[in-house]
Amino acid sequence: MKICINGYRGRMGQTIAETAIEAGHEITGKIDIGDDLTAALEQSDVVIDFSFHTVTRSVFETAAKLGKPIVCGTTGHTQEEKTALLEIAKAVPTVWAGNFSIGVNLLCYLTEKAAAILPISYNAEITEMHHRLKKDAPSGTALMLAESVLGPRGLNYDDIQHGREGVPGERGEREVGMHSLRGGDVVGDHTILFADIGERIELTHKASSRAIFSRGAVRAAEWTIGKEPGIYSIRDVLGLA
Ligand code: NAD
């Protein structure tokens, strides 16, 4: 497969290139700031975008115009950006995920089950930690975990409580707490806990290598070939849907 990587010089871009080459693919687009995406994508079968949230729109528009499948791992999009992107992305096969690792997608699945089984009196709180260079917060993965609680509990985005300070008062039952830690070279740690009187349950995933994301992204790129246009999740690719 001929793969165009957008965000090529970044941490993920470099890891994806290594994984793709090991898997026998060719990198026909090594695109970063200032490079010509259209020319590179014309020569490629698929684009993999791990760059910056404001960049994704032009990547999606170019891929849709050329009829090329998209794999997008970029995080940090605003709600307005997401809405516009979903409209553009449905023109081609698109796999879009806040986290491409099998372990995290299993964690989200288990979180959905826990949120459905446990009464809402089991307060849900999410913590995430990443390296000091990460630009967006909370992480895309932490938002995936939050969505895994919101759905089964009939909650919505307004119920996510981003940090606490001052005198926020007693914790409401509908709240889903969200806390971001930053420091060092942490690839990505995520914990969801459910706390009630007398006990708490914690589910944790720790990433120690970016290869877990790049393997998922390359697998998703292979999977998109020949698929109908539409937006797919990594769960479709992994058979967890
Ligand atoms: P990074 O800062 O190391 O790399 C981003 C790259 O994008 C940089 O090389 C930057 O120059 C490039 N870029 C910026 N503007 C561009 C433009 N206009 N055109 C082309 N390239 C441009 O960041 P990273 O750690 O590699 O992460 C990239 C993104 O992927 C972030 O949003 C991060 O949260 C996300 N991420 C997702 C997953 C996942 O599994 N979905 C995993 C890890 C990281």
CSV table of C-alpha atoms and ligand atoms in Angstrom, one decimal, residues 6-13 31-35 49-55 58-59 72-76 97-101 131 133-136 140-141 187 210 213-214, ligand 1:
chain,number,residue,atom,x,y,z
A,6,ASN,CA,0.3,14.1,7.4
A,7,GLY,CA,2.2,15.2,10.4
A,8,TYR,CA,5.2,13.1,9.2
A,9,ARG,CA,7.9,14.8,11.4
A,10,GLY,CA,5.9,14.4,14.6
A,11,ARG,CA,6.2,11.8,17.3
A,12,MET,CA,3.3,9.7,15.8
A,13,GLY,CA,4.2,10.4,12.2
A,31,ILE,CA,3.9,15.7,4.7
A,32,ASP,CA,4.5,18.3,7.4
A,33,ILE,CA,4.0,22.1,7.6
A,34,GLY,CA,4.5,23.7,4.3
A,35,ASP,CA,4.5,20.6,2.1
A,49,ASP,CA,-3.3,12.2,9.7
A,50,PHE,CA,-1.8,12.6,13.1
A,51,SER,CA,-1.1,16.4,13.2
A,52,PHE,CA,-3.0,19.3,14.8
A,53,HIS,CA,-6.8,19.9,15.2
A,54,THR,CA,-6.9,23.0,13.0
A,55,VAL,CA,-5.1,21.1,10.1
A,58,SER,CA,-7.9,20.7,4.9
A,59,VAL,CA,-6.7,17.1,5.0
A,72,CYS,CA,-7.4,10.2,11.4
A,73,GLY,CA,-5.9,10.0,14.9
A,74,THR,CA,-5.5,13.8,15.6
A,75,THR,CA,-7.3,14.9,18.8
A,76,GLY,CA,-8.3,18.2,20.4
A,97,ALA,CA,-10.4,7.4,16.6
A,98,GLY,CA,-9.1,9.2,19.6
A,99,ASN,CA,-7.0,6.1,20.4
A,100,PHE,CA,-5.9,3.4,18.0
A,101,SER,CA,-4.7,0.8,20.6
A,131,HIS,CA,4.2,14.0,28.4
A,133,LEU,CA,4.7,18.5,25.2
A,134,LYS,CA,1.1,17.4,24.7
A,135,LYS,CA,-1.0,20.4,23.4
A,136,ASP,CA,-4.6,19.5,24.0
A,140,GLY,CA,-8.9,12.2,23.1
A,141,THR,CA,-8.8,8.9,24.9
A,187,VAL,CA,3.1,8.2,26.5
A,210,ARG,CA,3.6,4.7,20.6
A,213,PHE,CA,-1.2,3.4,18.2
A,214,SER,CA,0.8,3.1,15.0
B,1,NAD,P1,3.6,16.2,17.4
B,1,NAD,O1,3.5,17.6,17.8
B,1,NAD,O2,4.9,15.4,17.8
B,1,NAD,O3,3.4,16.1,15.8
B,1,NAD,C1,2.5,16.8,15.1
B,1,NAD,C2,3.1,17.1,13.7
B,1,NAD,O4,2.1,17.7,12.9
B,1,NAD,C3,4.3,18.0,13.8
B,1,NAD,O5,5.4,17.4,13.1
B,1,NAD,C4,3.8,19.3,13.1
B,1,NAD,O6,4.8,20.0,12.5
B,1,NAD,C5,2.8,18.7,12.1
B,1,NAD,N1,1.9,19.7,11.6
B,1,NAD,C6,1.4,20.8,12.2
B,1,NAD,N2,0.8,21.6,11.3
B,1,NAD,C7,0.8,20.9,10.1
B,1,NAD,C8,0.3,21.1,8.8
B,1,NAD,N3,-0.4,22.2,8.5
B,1,NAD,N4,0.5,20.2,7.8
B,1,NAD,C9,1.2,19.1,8.1
B,1,NAD,N5,1.7,18.8,9.3
B,1,NAD,C10,1.5,19.7,10.3
B,1,NAD,O7,2.3,15.4,18.0
B,1,NAD,P2,2.1,13.8,18.2
B,1,NAD,O8,2.5,13.4,19.6
B,1,NAD,O9,2.7,13.1,17.0
B,1,NAD,O10,0.5,13.8,18.1
B,1,NAD,C11,-0.2,14.3,16.9
B,1,NAD,C12,-1.7,14.2,17.2
B,1,NAD,O11,-2.0,12.8,17.3
B,1,NAD,C13,-2.1,14.9,18.4
B,1,NAD,O12,-3.4,15.4,18.2
B,1,NAD,C14,-2.2,13.7,19.4
B,1,NAD,O13,-3.1,14.0,20.5
B,1,NAD,C15,-2.7,12.6,18.5
B,1,NAD,N6,-2.5,11.3,19.0
B,1,NAD,C16,-3.5,10.4,18.7
B,1,NAD,C17,-3.3,9.0,19.1
B,1,NAD,C18,-4.4,8.1,18.7
B,1,NAD,O14,-4.3,6.9,18.9
B,1,NAD,N7,-5.5,8.6,18.1
B,1,NAD,C19,-2.2,8.6,19.7
B,1,NAD,C20,-1.2,9.5,20.0
B,1,NAD,C21,-1.3,10.9,19.6
